[in-house]
Short mmCIF file of C-alpha atoms (C1' of nucleotides) in Angstrom, two decimals:
data_model
loop_
_atom_site.label_atom_id
_atom_site.label_comp_id
_atom_site.label_asym_id
_atom_site.label_seq_id
_atom_site.Cartn_x
_atom_site.Cartn_y
_atom_site.Cartn_z
CA MET U 1 47.34 -67.91 56.25
CA LYS U 2 46.93 -70.97 58.42
CA THR U 3 49.97 -72.70 59.87
CA SER U 4 50.94 -75.96 58.12
CA LYS U 5 50.42 -79.22 59.99
CA GLN U 6 54.15 -79.78 60.05
CA GLU U 7 54.99 -76.35 61.42
CA LEU U 8 52.20 -76.61 63.99
CA GLU U 9 53.62 -79.86 65.30
CA ARG U 10 57.06 -78.32 65.52
CA ARG U 11 55.65 -75.44 67.55
CA MET U 12 53.66 -77.71 69.84
CA SER U 13 56.68 -79.84 70.54
CA HIS U 14 58.83 -76.80 71.25
CA PHE U 15 56.13 -75.49 73.57
CA LYS U 16 56.11 -78.73 75.55
CA ASP U 17 59.88 -78.74 75.83
CA VAL U 18 59.95 -75.20 77.14
CA CYS U 19 57.23 -75.96 79.70
CA ARG U 20 58.97 -79.04 81.00
CA ASN U 21 62.21 -77.13 81.22
CA ALA U 22 60.58 -74.37 83.22
CA GLU U 23 58.81 -76.95 85.42
CA LEU U 24 55.44 -75.66 84.39
CA LYS U 25 52.47 -77.96 84.43
CA LEU U 26 51.13 -79.01 81.07
CA THR U 27 47.45 -78.42 81.61
CA ARG U 28 44.79 -78.95 78.99
CA GLN U 29 44.05 -75.21 79.04
CA ARG U 30 47.65 -74.28 78.31
CA LEU U 31 47.88 -76.79 75.51
CA GLU U 32 44.73 -75.60 73.81
CA ILE U 33 45.46 -71.92 74.28
CA PHE U 34 48.91 -72.26 72.77
CA ARG U 35 47.61 -74.47 69.97
CA GLU U 36 45.02 -71.88 69.10
CA VAL U 37 47.57 -69.08 68.68
CA ALA U 38 50.12 -71.36 67.00
CA GLN U 39 47.57 -72.67 64.54
CA THR U 40 46.11 -69.47 63.19
CA GLY U 41 47.71 -67.07 60.76
CA ASP U 42 45.80 -64.05 62.00
CA HIS U 43 46.72 -62.33 65.22
CA PRO U 44 43.88 -62.83 67.65
CA ASP U 45 43.22 -60.85 70.80
CA ALA U 46 42.55 -62.50 74.17
CA ASP U 47 38.83 -62.56 73.61
CA GLY U 48 39.25 -64.20 70.22
CA VAL U 49 41.46 -66.90 71.68
CA HIS U 50 38.97 -67.42 74.49
CA ARG U 51 36.04 -67.76 72.10
CA ARG U 52 37.84 -70.38 70.02
CA VAL U 53 39.30 -72.37 72.90
CA ARG U 54 35.87 -72.54 74.50
CA LYS U 55 34.76 -74.76 71.64
CA ARG U 56 37.08 -77.43 72.95
CA ILE U 57 37.00 -76.56 76.66
CA PRO U 58 33.63 -74.92 77.33
CA THR U 59 34.51 -74.02 80.93
CA VAL U 60 37.78 -72.21 80.24
CA SER U 61 37.75 -68.71 81.71
CA LEU U 62 38.94 -65.50 80.15
CA ASP U 63 41.37 -64.78 82.95
CA THR U 64 43.10 -68.09 82.41
CA VAL U 65 43.48 -67.13 78.78
CA TYR U 66 45.10 -63.85 79.78
CA ARG U 67 47.36 -65.47 82.36
CA THR U 68 48.44 -68.10 79.87
CA LEU U 69 49.08 -65.66 77.04
CA TRP U 70 51.32 -63.46 79.18
CA LEU U 71 53.07 -66.56 80.44
CA LEU U 72 53.71 -67.69 76.88
CA LYS U 73 55.09 -64.27 76.13
CA ASP U 74 57.43 -64.41 79.13
CA LEU U 75 58.64 -67.79 77.92
CA GLY U 76 59.37 -66.32 74.50
CA LEU U 77 56.90 -68.65 72.82
CA ILE U 78 54.74 -65.91 71.40
CA THR U 79 55.03 -62.16 70.89
CA THR U 80 52.55 -59.34 71.15
CA LEU U 81 51.93 -56.86 68.43
CA GLY U 82 50.47 -53.40 68.21
CA PHE U 83 46.96 -52.99 69.49
CA HIS U 84 43.79 -52.56 67.57
CA HIS U 85 40.76 -51.03 69.25
CA ASN U 86 42.53 -51.13 72.61
CA ARG U 87 43.16 -54.83 72.55
CA SER U 88 46.47 -56.67 72.76
CA ARG U 89 47.08 -59.13 69.96
CA PHE U 90 49.20 -62.24 69.97
CA ASP U 91 51.47 -63.91 67.42
CA ALA U 92 53.17 -67.31 67.52
CA ASN U 93 55.25 -66.74 64.39
CA LEU U 94 58.76 -66.32 65.74
CA VAL U 95 60.47 -66.08 62.34
CA ASP U 96 61.55 -62.54 61.34
CA HIS U 97 58.64 -60.97 59.57
CA HIS U 98 56.72 -57.77 59.07
CA HIS U 99 53.11 -56.71 59.21
CA PHE U 100 50.61 -55.21 56.85
CA VAL U 101 47.81 -53.61 58.88
CA CYS U 102 44.56 -52.64 57.20
CA ILE U 103 43.49 -49.22 58.37
CA ARG U 104 39.85 -50.01 57.65
CA CYS U 105 39.20 -53.45 59.12
CA GLY U 106 42.30 -53.82 61.30
CA SER U 107 43.23 -57.23 59.90
CA THR U 108 46.96 -57.90 59.98
CA GLN U 109 48.87 -60.02 57.52
CA ASP U 110 52.43 -61.24 57.84
CA PHE U 111 54.83 -60.71 54.99
CA TYR U 112 58.47 -61.45 54.44
CA SER U 113 61.11 -59.33 52.75
CA ASN U 114 64.83 -59.82 52.48
CA GLU U 115 65.24 -56.15 51.80
CA PHE U 116 63.37 -55.14 54.94
CA ASP U 117 65.30 -57.62 57.04
CA ALA U 118 68.59 -56.28 55.74
CA LEU U 119 67.88 -52.75 56.95
CA ARG U 120 71.09 -51.27 58.20
CA LEU U 121 70.92 -49.33 61.36
CA THR U 122 72.05 -45.79 60.92
CA GLU U 123 74.50 -44.06 63.22
CA THR U 124 71.75 -41.85 64.60
CA LEU U 125 69.87 -44.93 65.63
CA LYS U 126 72.83 -46.52 67.36
CA SER U 127 73.24 -43.40 69.47
CA ILE U 128 69.66 -43.67 70.71
CA GLY U 129 70.07 -47.10 72.26
CA SER U 130 70.82 -50.76 71.70
CA VAL U 131 68.58 -52.38 69.13
CA GLU U 132 66.77 -55.67 69.77
CA ALA U 133 64.40 -55.88 66.84
CA VAL U 134 63.45 -53.98 63.72
CA ASN U 135 59.91 -54.32 62.55
CA VAL U 136 58.32 -52.69 59.57
CA GLU U 137 54.67 -51.87 59.80
CA VAL U 138 52.95 -51.11 56.55
CA ARG U 139 49.57 -49.44 56.82
CA GLY U 140 47.13 -49.46 53.97
CA VAL U 141 43.85 -50.84 52.74
CA CYS U 142 43.62 -54.59 52.21
CA ARG U 143 42.15 -56.18 49.09
CA LYS U 144 38.87 -57.13 50.72
CA CYS U 145 38.23 -53.60 51.98
CA ARG U 146 39.31 -52.11 48.67
CA SER U 147 36.78 -54.14 46.74
CA LYS U 148 34.04 -53.18 49.20
CA ARG U 149 34.24 -49.47 48.52
CA THR U 150 35.83 -48.82 45.18
CA LYS U 151 34.77 -45.33 44.36
CA MET W 1 63.02 -33.01 71.18
CA LYS W 2 60.78 -30.00 71.52
CA THR W 3 59.13 -28.47 68.47
CA SER W 4 60.72 -25.22 67.29
CA LYS W 5 58.77 -22.01 67.72
CA GLN W 6 58.56 -21.59 63.96
CA GLU W 7 57.28 -25.13 63.36
CA LEU W 8 54.80 -24.82 66.21
CA GLU W 9 53.35 -21.68 64.67
CA ARG W 10 53.06 -23.40 61.32
CA ARG W 11 51.15 -26.25 62.96
CA MET W 12 48.85 -23.97 64.91
CA SER W 13 47.97 -22.02 61.83
CA HIS W 14 47.31 -25.19 59.85
CA PHE W 15 45.12 -26.43 62.69
CA LYS W 16 43.03 -23.26 62.63
CA ASP W 17 42.62 -23.46 58.86
CA VAL W 18 41.42 -27.02 59.01
CA CYS W 19 38.93 -26.25 61.77
CA ARG W 20 37.47 -23.29 59.92
CA ASN W 21 37.21 -25.38 56.79
CA ALA W 22 35.35 -28.11 58.63
CA GLU W 23 33.12 -25.52 60.34
CA LEU W 24 34.32 -26.59 63.75
CA LYS W 25 34.33 -24.15 66.60
CA LEU W 26 37.69 -22.92 67.77
CA THR W 27 37.31 -23.33 71.50
CA ARG W 28 39.99 -22.58 74.04
CA GLN W 29 40.10 -26.29 74.95
CA ARG W 30 40.74 -27.39 71.38
CA LEU W 31 43.45 -24.79 70.92
CA GLU W 32 45.30 -25.77 74.07
CA ILE W 33 44.93 -29.51 73.53
CA PHE W 34 46.30 -29.29 70.03
CA ARG W 35 49.05 -26.91 71.11
CA GLU W 36 50.12 -29.35 73.79
CA VAL W 37 50.54 -32.25 71.37
CA ALA W 38 52.05 -30.05 68.65
CA GLN W 39 54.57 -28.55 71.03
CA THR W 40 56.07 -31.62 72.62
CA GLY W 41 58.52 -34.05 71.07
CA ASP W 42 57.45 -37.02 73.14
CA HIS W 43 54.24 -38.88 72.42
CA PRO W 44 51.89 -38.30 75.32
CA ASP W 45 48.84 -40.37 76.19
CA ALA W 46 45.45 -38.78 76.89
CA ASP W 47 46.12 -38.52 80.59
CA GLY W 48 49.46 -36.82 79.96
CA VAL W 49 47.83 -34.26 77.67
CA HIS W 50 45.09 -33.70 80.23
CA ARG W 51 47.57 -33.13 83.04
CA ARG W 52 49.51 -30.56 81.05
CA VAL W 53 46.51 -28.73 79.60
CA ARG W 54 45.03 -28.43 83.08
CA LYS W 55 47.85 -26.06 83.98
CA ARG W 56 46.38 -23.55 81.57
CA ILE W 57 42.69 -24.52 81.81
CA PRO W 58 42.18 -26.01 85.29
CA THR W 59 38.59 -27.05 84.59
CA VAL W 60 39.22 -29.01 81.40
CA SER W 61 37.86 -32.54 81.65
CA LEU W 62 39.49 -35.78 80.56
CA ASP W 63 36.62 -36.71 78.27
CA THR W 64 37.00 -33.45 76.36
CA VAL W 65 40.66 -34.31 75.89
CA TYR W 66 39.70 -37.70 74.46
CA ARG W 67 37.00 -36.30 72.22
CA THR W 68 39.37 -33.63 70.94
CA LEU W 69 42.28 -36.01 70.33
CA TRP W 70 40.13 -38.40 68.27
CA LEU W 71 38.69 -35.43 66.41
CA LEU W 72 42.19 -34.21 65.59
CA LYS W 73 43.01 -37.66 64.34
CA ASP W 74 39.92 -37.74 62.12
CA LEU W 75 40.98 -34.40 60.70
CA GLY W 76 44.42 -35.78 59.93
CA LEU W 77 46.11 -33.27 62.22
CA ILE W 78 47.70 -35.86 64.47
CA THR W 79 48.32 -39.59 64.34
CA THR W 80 48.23 -42.29 66.97
CA LEU W 81 51.03 -44.67 67.60
CA GLY W 82 51.43 -48.05 69.22
CA PHE W 83 50.24 -48.35 72.75
CA HIS W 84 52.23 -48.67 75.90
CA HIS W 85 50.64 -50.06 79.05
CA ASN W 86 47.23 -50.05 77.41
CA ARG W 87 47.22 -46.39 76.60
CA SER W 88 46.86 -44.71 73.21
CA ARG W 89 49.59 -42.25 72.39
CA PHE W 90 49.43 -39.22 70.13
CA ASP W 91 51.84 -37.59 67.71
CA ALA W 92 51.58 -34.27 65.86
CA ASN W 93 54.66 -34.82 63.72
CA LEU W 94 53.24 -35.43 60.26
CA VAL W 95 56.58 -35.59 58.46
CA ASP W 96 57.71 -39.11 57.48
CA HIS W 97 59.58 -40.55 60.41
CA HIS W 98 60.17 -43.70 62.36
CA HIS W 99 60.13 -44.70 66.01
CA PHE W 100 62.55 -46.12 68.48
CA VAL W 101 60.61 -47.65 71.37
CA CYS W 102 62.37 -48.55 74.61
CA ILE W 103 61.20 -51.95 75.79
CA ARG W 104 62.03 -51.07 79.39
CA CYS W 105 60.61 -47.60 79.99
CA GLY W 106 58.35 -47.27 76.95
CA SER W 107 59.73 -43.89 75.90
CA THR W 108 59.54 -43.33 72.16
CA GLN W 109 61.92 -41.25 70.10
CA ASP W 110 61.46 -40.13 66.54
CA PHE W 111 64.24 -40.68 64.07
CA TYR W 112 64.71 -40.01 60.40
CA SER W 113 66.39 -42.16 57.79
CA ASN W 114 66.60 -41.74 54.05
CA GLU W 115 67.32 -45.44 53.69
CA PHE W 116 64.20 -46.41 55.62
CA ASP W 117 62.05 -43.96 53.71
CA ALA W 118 63.31 -45.32 50.41
CA LEU W 119 62.11 -48.86 51.16
CA ARG W 120 60.77 -50.34 48.01
CA LEU W 121 57.54 -52.20 48.24
CA THR W 122 57.84 -55.76 47.11
CA GLU W 123 55.43 -57.43 44.74
CA THR W 124 54.06 -59.60 47.54
CA LEU W 125 53.20 -56.49 49.46
CA LYS W 126 51.43 -54.89 46.53
CA SER W 127 49.22 -57.95 46.22
CA ILE W 128 48.11 -57.64 49.85
CA GLY W 129 46.64 -54.18 49.44
CA SER W 130 47.28 -50.54 48.65
CA VAL W 131 49.93 -48.97 50.81
CA GLU W 132 49.40 -45.69 52.59
CA ALA W 133 52.38 -45.53 54.91
CA VAL W 134 55.48 -47.46 55.81
CA ASN W 135 56.70 -47.14 59.34
CA VAL W 136 59.68 -48.78 60.90
CA GLU W 137 59.52 -49.56 64.56
CA VAL W 138 62.80 -50.29 66.22
CA ARG W 139 62.59 -51.88 69.63
CA GLY W 140 65.51 -51.81 72.00
CA VAL W 141 66.83 -50.33 75.21
CA CYS W 142 67.38 -46.59 75.34
CA ARG W 143 70.56 -44.98 76.69
CA LYS W 144 69.04 -43.96 80.00
CA CYS W 145 67.79 -47.45 80.75
CA ARG W 146 71.05 -49.00 79.62
CA SER W 147 73.09 -46.92 82.05
CA LYS W 148 70.69 -47.81 84.86
CA ARG W 149 71.34 -51.51 84.73
CA THR W 150 74.67 -52.16 83.08
CA LYS W 151 75.59 -55.58 84.23
"C1'" DG C 1 19.70 -16.90 68.83
"C1'" DT C 2 21.06 -21.27 67.13
"C1'" DT C 3 24.16 -24.63 66.96
"C1'" DT C 4 27.91 -26.94 68.82
"C1'" DA C 5 31.14 -28.15 72.54
"C1'" DT C 6 31.94 -28.82 77.35
"C1'" DG C 7 31.77 -30.92 82.02
"C1'" DC C 8 29.87 -34.10 85.01
"C1'" DA C 9 28.74 -38.52 86.29
"C1'" DA C 10 27.90 -42.93 85.15
"C1'" DA C 11 28.66 -46.74 82.07
"C1'" DA C 12 31.31 -49.71 79.06
"C1'" DC C 13 35.24 -51.93 78.12
"C1'" DC C 14 39.55 -54.66 78.56
"C1'" DT C 15 42.54 -56.59 81.87
"C1'" DT C 16 44.14 -57.98 86.49
"C1'" DT C 17 43.82 -59.91 91.20
"C1'" DG C 18 42.44 -62.66 95.61
"C1'" DC C 19 40.87 -66.76 97.07
"C1'" DA C 20 38.70 -71.30 97.37
"C1'" DT C 21 38.74 -75.47 94.58
"C1'" DT C 22 40.64 -78.59 91.35
"C1'" DT C 23 44.28 -80.64 88.80
"C1'" DT C 24 49.04 -81.96 87.72
"C1'" DG C 25 53.40 -84.28 88.47
"C1'" DC S 1 50.28 -85.62 98.63
"C1'" DA S 2 52.37 -81.18 97.73
"C1'" DA S 3 52.63 -77.57 94.59
"C1'" DA S 4 50.71 -75.11 91.09
"C1'" DA S 5 46.82 -73.76 87.95
"C1'" DT S 6 41.98 -72.87 87.29
"C1'" DG S 7 37.46 -70.52 87.74
"C1'" DC S 8 34.78 -67.30 89.91
"C1'" DA S 9 33.70 -62.88 91.21
"C1'" DA S 10 35.07 -58.57 92.13
"C1'" DA S 11 38.22 -54.71 91.38
"C1'" DG S 12 41.31 -51.76 88.56
"C1'" DG S 13 42.36 -48.82 84.83
"C1'" DT S 14 41.33 -46.58 80.42
"C1'" DT S 15 38.03 -44.86 77.27
"C1'" DT S 16 33.19 -43.71 75.93
"C1'" DT S 17 28.42 -41.89 76.33
"C1'" DG S 18 23.97 -39.22 77.73
"C1'" DC S 19 22.47 -35.08 79.12
"C1'" DA S 20 22.08 -30.46 81.07
"C1'" DT S 21 24.80 -26.23 80.90
"C1'" DA S 22 27.85 -23.06 78.71
"C1'" DA S 23 30.28 -21.09 74.86
"C1'" DA S 24 31.16 -19.98 69.88
"C1'" DC S 25 29.63 -18.29 65.61
#
DNA sequence: GTTTATGCAAAACCTTTGCATTTTG
DNA sequence: CAAAATGCAAAGGTTTTGCATAAAC
């Protein structure tokens, strides 16, 4: 699901604010790299971001993409999610949400659930440590993959 | 939490059954690699398994450990879980459970929760695909790390 | 004895780092 | 102009692969 124009603009503007506040330079690379992650509904890896940003900035290098993505993570502008095929993947959706991961093709879709968000933390859990985030990962086979091999 | 003697024996015997069924050879390496994962309560990466197995079989190579771990996964005898520092981690606990991951040290602890297991799948979710497993990942700071830097 | 698994070494892969050059504020 | 970011190339770390040797059935 692609990000709406409105939401994208909100994210871009927040991104600029945070950069200015942190006295970070607003380079064309940073703008395009963030826009790419903020714009897409899937959860691209560094190489995917690089490939797409290169369409706008043909000379951008993969290491700049990596440096920028980790920087964005440090700034709290994006998060990382579980790997697939040994690659980190990035997500600019900061609203509480959960993931459906297809065990065949690895595609990940966001979904929302009041019930999942309302999960109470058990006593056992509290004794393990202090909780920062609860994320539900649902694994299964997505529609596309199901229709491919329906036996 | 270490696996009980009884449970370990159950796992070993299941492992042997599955191998025989698949006409796979029961080598000393396979036995010790599986035993190592089945025995421990933490969720070691390939290097960790290799290091520990080498105590019993000093000549075992890292690539055999990898090949065996992926084989065990294909056979459904172990599962992989989210990465930490770019390393795959392995888990022989096949009973429904959830994970607490420490965002500082990366240690992962299993926990059980009837409430979490009973999560109903919403309609939205059903439309995304068929569900195989629901896993809750709780991120936070574990007790050890909390006592280290209590500011 | 035949088939399969192992160990070795080298390759493949993703990610990070040092440094000269370019760009931003 | 000073400070910081980029691009390049090379290194670092994990995982995979080809092939001869060794082990299991």
